[in-house]
Structure formats: C-alpha cells, structure tokens
Coordinates of C-alpha atoms in Angstrom, one line a residue:
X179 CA 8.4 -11.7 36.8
X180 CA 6.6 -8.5 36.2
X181 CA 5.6 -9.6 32.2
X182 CA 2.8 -11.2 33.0
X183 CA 1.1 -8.2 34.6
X184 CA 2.2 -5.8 32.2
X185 CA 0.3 -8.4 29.3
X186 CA -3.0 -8.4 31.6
X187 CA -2.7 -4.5 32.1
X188 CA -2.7 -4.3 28.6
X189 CA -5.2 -6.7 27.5
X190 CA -7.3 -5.3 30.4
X191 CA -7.3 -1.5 28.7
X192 CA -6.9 -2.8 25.2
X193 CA -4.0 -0.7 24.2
X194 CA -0.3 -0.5 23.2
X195 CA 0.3 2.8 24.1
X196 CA 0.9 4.4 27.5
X197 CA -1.4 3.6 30.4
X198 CA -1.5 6.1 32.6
X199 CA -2.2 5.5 36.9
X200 CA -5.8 7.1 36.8
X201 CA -7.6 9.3 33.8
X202 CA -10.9 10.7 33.5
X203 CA -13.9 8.9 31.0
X204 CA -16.0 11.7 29.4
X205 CA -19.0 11.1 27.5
X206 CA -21.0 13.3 25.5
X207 CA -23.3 13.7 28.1
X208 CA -20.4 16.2 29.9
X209 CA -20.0 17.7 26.9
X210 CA -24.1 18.6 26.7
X211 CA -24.1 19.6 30.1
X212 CA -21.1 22.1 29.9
X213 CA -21.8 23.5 26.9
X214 CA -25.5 24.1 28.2
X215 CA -23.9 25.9 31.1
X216 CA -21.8 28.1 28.1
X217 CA -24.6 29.1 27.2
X218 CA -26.4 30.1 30.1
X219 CA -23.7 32.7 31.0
X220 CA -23.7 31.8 34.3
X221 CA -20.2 30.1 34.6
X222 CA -19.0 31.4 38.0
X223 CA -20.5 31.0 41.2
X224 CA -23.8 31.4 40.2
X225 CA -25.9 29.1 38.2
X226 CA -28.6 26.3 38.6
X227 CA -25.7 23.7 38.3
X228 CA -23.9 24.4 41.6
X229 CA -27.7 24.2 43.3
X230 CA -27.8 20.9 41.3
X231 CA -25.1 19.3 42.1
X232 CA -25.1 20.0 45.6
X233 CA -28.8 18.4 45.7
X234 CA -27.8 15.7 43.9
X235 CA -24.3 14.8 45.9
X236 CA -26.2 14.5 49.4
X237 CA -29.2 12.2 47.8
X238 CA -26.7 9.8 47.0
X239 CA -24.5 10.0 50.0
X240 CA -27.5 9.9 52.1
X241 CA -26.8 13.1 53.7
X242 CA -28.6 15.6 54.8
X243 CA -26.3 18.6 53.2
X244 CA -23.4 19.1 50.6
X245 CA -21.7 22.3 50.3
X246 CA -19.8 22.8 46.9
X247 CA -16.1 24.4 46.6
X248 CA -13.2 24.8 44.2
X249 CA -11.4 21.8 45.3
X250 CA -10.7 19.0 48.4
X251 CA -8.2 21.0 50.2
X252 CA -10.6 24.2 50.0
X253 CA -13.1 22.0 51.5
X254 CA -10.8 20.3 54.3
X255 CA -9.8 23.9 55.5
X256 CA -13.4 25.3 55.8
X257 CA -14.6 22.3 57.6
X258 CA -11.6 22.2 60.0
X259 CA -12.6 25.9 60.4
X260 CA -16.3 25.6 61.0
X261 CA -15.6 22.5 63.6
X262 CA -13.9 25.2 65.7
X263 CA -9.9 24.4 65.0
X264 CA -8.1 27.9 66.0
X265 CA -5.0 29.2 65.2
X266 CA -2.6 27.4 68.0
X267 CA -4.8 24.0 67.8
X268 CA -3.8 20.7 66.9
X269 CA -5.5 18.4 64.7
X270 CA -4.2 14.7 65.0
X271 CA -4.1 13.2 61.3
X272 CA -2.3 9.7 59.5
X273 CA 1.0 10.3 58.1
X274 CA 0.1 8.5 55.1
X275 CA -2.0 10.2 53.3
X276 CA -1.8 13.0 50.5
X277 CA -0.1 16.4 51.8
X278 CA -3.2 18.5 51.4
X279 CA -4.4 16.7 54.3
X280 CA -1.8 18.6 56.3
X281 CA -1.7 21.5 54.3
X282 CA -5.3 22.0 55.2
X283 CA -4.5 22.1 58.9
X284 CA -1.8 24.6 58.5
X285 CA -4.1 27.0 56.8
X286 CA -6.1 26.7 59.5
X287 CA -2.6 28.2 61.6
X288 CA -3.2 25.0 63.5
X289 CA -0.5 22.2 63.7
X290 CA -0.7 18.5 62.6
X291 CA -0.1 15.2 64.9
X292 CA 1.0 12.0 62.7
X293 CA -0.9 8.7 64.6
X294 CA -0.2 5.8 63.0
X295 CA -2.2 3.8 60.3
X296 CA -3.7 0.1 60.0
X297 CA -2.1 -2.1 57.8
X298 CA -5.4 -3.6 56.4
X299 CA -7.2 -0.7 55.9
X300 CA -4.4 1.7 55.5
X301 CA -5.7 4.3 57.0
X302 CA -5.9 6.0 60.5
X303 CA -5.3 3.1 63.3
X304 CA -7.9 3.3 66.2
X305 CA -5.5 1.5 68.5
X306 CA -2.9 3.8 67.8
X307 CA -5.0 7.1 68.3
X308 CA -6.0 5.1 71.8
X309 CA -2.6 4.6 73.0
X310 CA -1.8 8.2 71.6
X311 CA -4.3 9.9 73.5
X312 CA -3.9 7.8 76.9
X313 CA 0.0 9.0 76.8
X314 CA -0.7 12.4 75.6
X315 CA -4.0 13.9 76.0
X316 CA -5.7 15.4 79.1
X317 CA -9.0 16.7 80.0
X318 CA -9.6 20.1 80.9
X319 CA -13.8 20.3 81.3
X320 CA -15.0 19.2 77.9
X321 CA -11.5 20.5 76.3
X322 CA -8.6 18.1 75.5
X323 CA -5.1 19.3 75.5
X324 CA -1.9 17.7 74.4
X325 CA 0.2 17.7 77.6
X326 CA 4.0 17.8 76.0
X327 CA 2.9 20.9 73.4
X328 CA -0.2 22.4 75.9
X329 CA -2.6 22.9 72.9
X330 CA -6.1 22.1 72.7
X331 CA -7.0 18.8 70.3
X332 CA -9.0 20.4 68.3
X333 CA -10.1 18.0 65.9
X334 CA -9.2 14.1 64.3
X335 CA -8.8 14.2 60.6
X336 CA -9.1 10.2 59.0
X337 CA -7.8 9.6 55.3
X338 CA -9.7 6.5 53.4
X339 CA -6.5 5.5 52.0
X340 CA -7.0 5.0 47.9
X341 CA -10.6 4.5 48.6
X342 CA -10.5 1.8 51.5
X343 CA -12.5 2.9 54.3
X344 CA -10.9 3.4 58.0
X345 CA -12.4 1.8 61.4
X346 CA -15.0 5.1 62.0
X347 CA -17.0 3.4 64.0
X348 CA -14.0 2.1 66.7
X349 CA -12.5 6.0 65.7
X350 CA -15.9 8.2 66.2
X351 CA -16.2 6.3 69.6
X352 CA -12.9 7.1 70.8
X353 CA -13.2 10.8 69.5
X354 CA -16.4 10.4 71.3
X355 CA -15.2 9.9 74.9
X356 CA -12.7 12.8 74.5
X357 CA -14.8 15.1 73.1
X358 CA -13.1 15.9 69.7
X359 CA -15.0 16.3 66.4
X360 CA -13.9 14.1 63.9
X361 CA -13.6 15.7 60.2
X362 CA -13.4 12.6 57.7
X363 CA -10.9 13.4 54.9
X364 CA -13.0 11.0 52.1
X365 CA -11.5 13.0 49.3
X366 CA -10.9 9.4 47.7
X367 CA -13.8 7.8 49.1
X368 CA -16.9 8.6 47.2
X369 CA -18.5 6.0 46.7
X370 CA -17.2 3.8 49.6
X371 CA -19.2 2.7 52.3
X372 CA -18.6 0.9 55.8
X373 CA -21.8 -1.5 56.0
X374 CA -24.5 0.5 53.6
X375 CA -23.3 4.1 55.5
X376 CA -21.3 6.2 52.4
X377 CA -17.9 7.8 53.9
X378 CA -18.0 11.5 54.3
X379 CA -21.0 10.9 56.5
X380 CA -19.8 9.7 59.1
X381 CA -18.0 12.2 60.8
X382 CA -19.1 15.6 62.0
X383 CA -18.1 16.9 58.5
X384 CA -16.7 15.2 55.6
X385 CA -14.9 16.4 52.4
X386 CA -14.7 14.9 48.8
X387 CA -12.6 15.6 46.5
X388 CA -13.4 15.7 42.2
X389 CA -9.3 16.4 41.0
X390 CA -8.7 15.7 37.9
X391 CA -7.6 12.0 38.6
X392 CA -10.2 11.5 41.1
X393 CA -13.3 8.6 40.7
X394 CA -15.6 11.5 38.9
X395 CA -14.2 14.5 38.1
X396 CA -15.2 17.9 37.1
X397 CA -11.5 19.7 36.8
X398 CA -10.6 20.4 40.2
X399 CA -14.0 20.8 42.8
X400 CA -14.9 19.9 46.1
X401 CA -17.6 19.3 48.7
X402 CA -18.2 19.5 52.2
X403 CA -21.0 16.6 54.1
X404 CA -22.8 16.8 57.1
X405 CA -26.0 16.2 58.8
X406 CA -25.7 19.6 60.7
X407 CA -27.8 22.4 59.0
X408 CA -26.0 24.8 61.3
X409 CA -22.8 23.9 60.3
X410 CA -23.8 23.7 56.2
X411 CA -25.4 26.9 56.8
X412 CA -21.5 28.5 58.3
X413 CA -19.8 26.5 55.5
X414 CA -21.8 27.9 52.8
X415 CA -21.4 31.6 54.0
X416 CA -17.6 31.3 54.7
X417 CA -17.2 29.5 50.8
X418 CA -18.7 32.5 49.6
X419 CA -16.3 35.8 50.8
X420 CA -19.0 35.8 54.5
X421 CA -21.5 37.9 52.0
X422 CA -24.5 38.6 53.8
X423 CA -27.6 38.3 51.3
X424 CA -29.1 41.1 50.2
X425 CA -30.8 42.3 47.2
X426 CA -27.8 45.4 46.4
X427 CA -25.8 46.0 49.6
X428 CA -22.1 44.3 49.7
X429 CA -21.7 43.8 53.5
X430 CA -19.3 40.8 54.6
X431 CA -19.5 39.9 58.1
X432 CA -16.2 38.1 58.6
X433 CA -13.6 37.1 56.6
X434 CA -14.4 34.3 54.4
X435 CA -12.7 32.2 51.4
X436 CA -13.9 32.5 47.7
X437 CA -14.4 28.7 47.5
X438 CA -17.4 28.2 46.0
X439 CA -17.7 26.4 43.0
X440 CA -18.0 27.3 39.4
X441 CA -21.2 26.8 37.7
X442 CA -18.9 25.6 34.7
X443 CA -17.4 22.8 36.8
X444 CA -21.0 22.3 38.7
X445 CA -22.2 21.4 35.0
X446 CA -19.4 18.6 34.3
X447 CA -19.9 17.5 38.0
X448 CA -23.7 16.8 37.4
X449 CA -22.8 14.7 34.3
X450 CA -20.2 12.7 36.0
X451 CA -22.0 12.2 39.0
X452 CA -24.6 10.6 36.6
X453 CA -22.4 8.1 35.5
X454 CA -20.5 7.3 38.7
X455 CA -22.3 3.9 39.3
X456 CA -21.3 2.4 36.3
X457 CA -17.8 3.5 37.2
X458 CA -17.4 1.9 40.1
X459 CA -19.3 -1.2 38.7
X460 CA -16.1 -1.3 36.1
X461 CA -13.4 -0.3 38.6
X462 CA -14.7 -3.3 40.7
X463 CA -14.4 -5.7 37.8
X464 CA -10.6 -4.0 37.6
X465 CA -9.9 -4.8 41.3
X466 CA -11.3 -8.2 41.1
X467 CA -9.2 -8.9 38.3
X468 CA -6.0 -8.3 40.2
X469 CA -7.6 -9.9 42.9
X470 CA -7.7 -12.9 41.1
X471 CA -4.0 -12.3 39.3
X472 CA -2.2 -11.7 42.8
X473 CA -3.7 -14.8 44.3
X474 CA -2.1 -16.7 41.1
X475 CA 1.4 -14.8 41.4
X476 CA 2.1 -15.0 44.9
X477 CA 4.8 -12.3 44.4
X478 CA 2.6 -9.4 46.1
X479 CA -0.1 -8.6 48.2
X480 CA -3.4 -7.6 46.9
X481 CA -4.9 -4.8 49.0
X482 CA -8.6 -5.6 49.0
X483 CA -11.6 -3.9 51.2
X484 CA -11.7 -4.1 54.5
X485 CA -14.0 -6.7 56.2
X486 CA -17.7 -5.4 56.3
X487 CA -16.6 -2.5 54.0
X488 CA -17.7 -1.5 50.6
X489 CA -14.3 0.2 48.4
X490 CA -14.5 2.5 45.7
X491 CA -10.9 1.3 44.9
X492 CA -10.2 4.3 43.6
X493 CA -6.8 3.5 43.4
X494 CA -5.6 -0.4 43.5
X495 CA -2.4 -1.1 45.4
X496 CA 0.2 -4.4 45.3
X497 CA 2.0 -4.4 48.5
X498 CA 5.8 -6.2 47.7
X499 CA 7.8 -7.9 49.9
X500 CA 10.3 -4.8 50.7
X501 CA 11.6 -1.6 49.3
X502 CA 13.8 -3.6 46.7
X503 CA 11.5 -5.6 45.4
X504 CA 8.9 -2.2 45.1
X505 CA 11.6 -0.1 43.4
X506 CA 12.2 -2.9 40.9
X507 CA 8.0 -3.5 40.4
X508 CA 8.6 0.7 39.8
X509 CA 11.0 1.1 37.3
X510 CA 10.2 -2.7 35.2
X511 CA 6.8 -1.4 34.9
X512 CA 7.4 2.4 34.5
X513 CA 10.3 1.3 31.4
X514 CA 7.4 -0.7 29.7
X515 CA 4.8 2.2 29.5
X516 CA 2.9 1.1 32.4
X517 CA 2.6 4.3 35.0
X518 CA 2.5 2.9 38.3
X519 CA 3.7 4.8 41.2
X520 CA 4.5 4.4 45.0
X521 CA 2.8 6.0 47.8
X522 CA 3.6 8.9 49.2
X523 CA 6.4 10.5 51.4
X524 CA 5.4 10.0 55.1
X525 CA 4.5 13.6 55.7
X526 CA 6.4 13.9 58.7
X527 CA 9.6 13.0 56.5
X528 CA 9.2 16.1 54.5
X529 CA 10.8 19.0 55.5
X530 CA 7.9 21.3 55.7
X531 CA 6.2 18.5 58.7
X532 CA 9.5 17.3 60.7
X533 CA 8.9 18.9 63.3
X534 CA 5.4 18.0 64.3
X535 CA 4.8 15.2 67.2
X536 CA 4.4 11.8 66.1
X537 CA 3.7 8.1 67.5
X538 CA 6.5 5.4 66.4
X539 CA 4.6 5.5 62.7
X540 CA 5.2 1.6 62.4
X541 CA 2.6 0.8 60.0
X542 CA 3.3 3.6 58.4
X543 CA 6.6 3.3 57.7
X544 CA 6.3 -0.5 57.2
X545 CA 4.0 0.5 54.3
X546 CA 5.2 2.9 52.4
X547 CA 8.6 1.0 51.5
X548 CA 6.2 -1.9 49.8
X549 CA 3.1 0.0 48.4
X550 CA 2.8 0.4 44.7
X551 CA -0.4 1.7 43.1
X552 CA -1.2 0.1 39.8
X553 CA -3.4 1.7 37.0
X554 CA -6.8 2.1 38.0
X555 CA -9.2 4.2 35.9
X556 CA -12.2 2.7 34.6
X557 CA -12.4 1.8 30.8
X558 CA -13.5 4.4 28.2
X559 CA -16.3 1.8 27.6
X560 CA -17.7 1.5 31.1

C-alpha cells in the first residue's frame, strides 16, 4: 500500500539514504554572507546585518516594520506583551498547534483558552471562536472578560497550521466587534498569503519563525510584523534589555528581554531570505506532486490550500482514514527510511495545559488521530 509513495519520495529527492521531514538548503551564498559577518567582528546584537534583514523582511511581507529576535517563541512573547496581555489575562489560542504557542502565553503569566480548529484550513475555526465568545465572553466598556474564570481576553493568537493560512478576515472581524487584538502566530507562514496579503500582516502583530527546519532558516531567529510604528518602536526596546540610547550611560527603563538577534544569524538570514522564492517555487512543485499522487491512490487525503489562499506548504500533510490506518502509514514509512511524523499532542492533553478551558475541540481531535506530515524540504538543487 504505502510502496508506491515511498518509490516517488525517493525518486522525488534522488536518494537511497534517509530522508528526513524538513532540512535546510545552504548555498555558498550563506556561507559568503556569514563568513563576511566573521569578519566584521560584529557577531552579536550589533551589526549592519540585523538592520538588513529587518529592512529586507518587511519589503517583502509588505509591511511597514519587522523587528528581529532570537527565535519564534521570543517573538510571540514580546508581541503578546506589547499588545497589553498582563499577568492574570487570557489569550484564546487553537489546540493544535506547536507548544510554544502556549508556552508564549505562559510567559506572559497569562493563561491559554483551546478554541477549536477548521478542518480545511486546520487552523483556528471562526465559527468556533463565535460560539465560544457568545457562551463565554462579556463586555465590560471596551474590555472583554471570560465569565466562568473572570479574566480579561486579552488577546486571540491564530496558528497557520504547516503553512495553510486561517480565515483572518472572518477572525479579525470577530476580534473586531469584541475589541481584542489579534496576534497572528505565522511562525510557519512566510511566504503564505490570503488573496496577495502575506500572513503576519494581518493581525495587530505577527511573528515568524526561522528554526532550523523552518522554510528559510538562519539557526534559530525570529521576527515580529506590524504596521504600528508605536508598537515596533516598544518591541524593539523591550528585545533589547529596555536600554535607553545613549552615547555612554547604561540606564534601562523597565525590564526587558535580551532577544535581539545576532548579527551572525542576521547574516545567514539575509542570504536565505534571498533565495526563499525559488524555495517555495520548488516546495510547490513537491505539494503538487502529492497532489497529483493522492488523487491517484485514493488511500488519503491531500491537504491542499485553502480556497482564495496562497500556501507556503511548509510542511505537506496526508490525512488517513483513522488512527489505525495513520499509525501504520507511521511506522511502514518510518521502517523504510522515510521520516514522516504525526501532528502534535492537543496541547490541552498534555499535562502542563489540562487544566486550561476549552470548547468540545472536535476538529481538533478529529484531526490529530489522521494527520501525518510527509517530507517536505525543498531539493538541494532548487
């Protein structure tokens, strides 16, 4: 059953060894680039690099600002910050999605709410935060509380599940008539877009994500997006330790995170981001391919863009018929040097998040027994 994908994976990578889910492709522009920053001295938080690729992230996303840090989860929890989340708040999240999505909450002292997900998109369900909010949420003046727990709603954190862009729009004007920021978690997103609008833009902040098995990647790094010069200007000082500028004089006027990112990883960052377009030209080809495979071999379910929606498919996904035939897809393909893994734990399964409110999760949990992720990265000649 599961022979005739392993033969296309490895026709498709050209190899006989171990494919792994998602690697990096370095060229020897990277190595130019870091070596240049070597040799600058500047390797830390300093250096024409980081100013670079900051520059150079927002002219592509279309975006007014990017703010550069040390990885996604840095970024989540200083935009969840500077979009007013307090210790005590809650920020209503997806339960499928990576655990530093959560994580980023809780270092925020501020407490996560699992809504349920879409099953086409994967990703945070606008009818689900809807209903949610009519059974839960109240108004008090332009502040919503939860009315079982008492705390403020601070903020609405969407995942772009493996690259596959959520409904914003339908979610921003939800958030909208309750008066919530939305910070969009688009860690696995760049390069996604809903119509020609790149995710991370769309909410009042967004956050990427450059992890070592991430679309581009520069080690570990991070950004945070927005449109808001008051809020990049408050993102940028908190990154770097609340340092006021000036010429000799160490004077920090609140307590901030050393986030910022290295010049070092800024250099590798320029180069990849250079070079993103023909990845995702390559990692389209990929997902077309097992378009095209899945719709021969009826045995699983393609997950494909969402309608109106552009997909980095960062990583592509085969959704099986039940948690049987998923473990078996697991270990046939796993035995045979083919790494393909499921989704994640529901993070309101895990110990550390079974306590936190939830809706019935019935995408969700629907999902995760039938998701398998399939190799994705893009070939070492793309």
């Amino acid at each position: 059953m599961y022979s005739d994908l392993i033969t296309f994976i490895r026709d498709w990578y050209q190899t006989k060894g171990i494919i792994p889910l998602h690697e990096p492709r370095f060229r020897e522009i990277d190595r130019n680039y870091v070596l240049d920053a070597i040799d600058s001295t500047f390797v830390s938080s300093i250096g024409e690099y980081v100013d670079r690729f900051e520059q150079k992230l927002a002219q592509y996303l279309g975006a007014a600002y990017a703010v550069a840090t040390v990885n996604g989860t840095a970024a989540l929890q200083t935009a969840l910050r500077v979009a007013g989340v307090e210790q005590n708040d809650e920020v209503i999240t997806q339960p499928l999605t990576f655990v530093a999505t959560a994580n980023a909450i809780v270092h925020n002292n501020a407490v996560p709410v699992f809504v349920d997900v879409n099953r086409e998109t994967l990703g945070l369900c606008p009818a689900a935060l809807e209903r949610f909010l009519d059974q839960n949420a109240r108004r008090n003046g332009r502040r919503t509380f939860n009315k079982n727990s008492g705390r403020r709603i601070a903020a609405i954190v969407p995942m772009h599940t493996f690259g596959h862009p959520c409904r914003m729009n339908q979610i921003l004007e939800l958030a909208a008539s309750w008066e919530i920021p939305v910070v969009e978690d688009a860690a696995e997103a760049l390069g996604s877009k809903i119509s020609k609008t790149h995710c991370a833009t769309f909410g009042s902040l967004g956050v990427l994500s450059f992890n070592g098995n991430k679309t581009i990647t520069c080690g570990g790094g991070g950004a945070i997006i927005t449109n808001d010069k008051a809020l990049a200007r408050k993102a940028k000082h908190l990154t770097t330790t609340a340092k006021v500028n000036h010429q000799w004089e160490f004077v920090h006027d609140e307590i901030g995170y050393n986030f910022r990112l290295p010049n070092l990883n800024a250099a590798l960052a320029c180069a990849q981001l250079e070079q993103l377009e023909g990845i995702l030209n390559d990692k389209r080809k990929l997902a077309t391919a097992y378009e095209a495979f899945f719709r021969i071999n009826e045995w699983g379910r393609f997950v494909t863009e969402p309608d109106g929606c552009s997909s980095n498919y960062w990583l592509n996904a085969v959704i099986t018929s039940d948690k049987k035939q998923r473990d078996d897809f697991l270990k046939k393909t796993n035995e045979s040097g083919i790494m393909t893994r499921p989704a994640w734990k529901l993070l309101p399964d895990l110990p550390i998040y079974k306590q936190c409110q939830t809706d019935n999760l019935e995408n969700a949990r629907w999902l995760v027994q039938r998701i398998v992720n399939l190799p994705s990265s893009a070939r070492a000649n793309a």
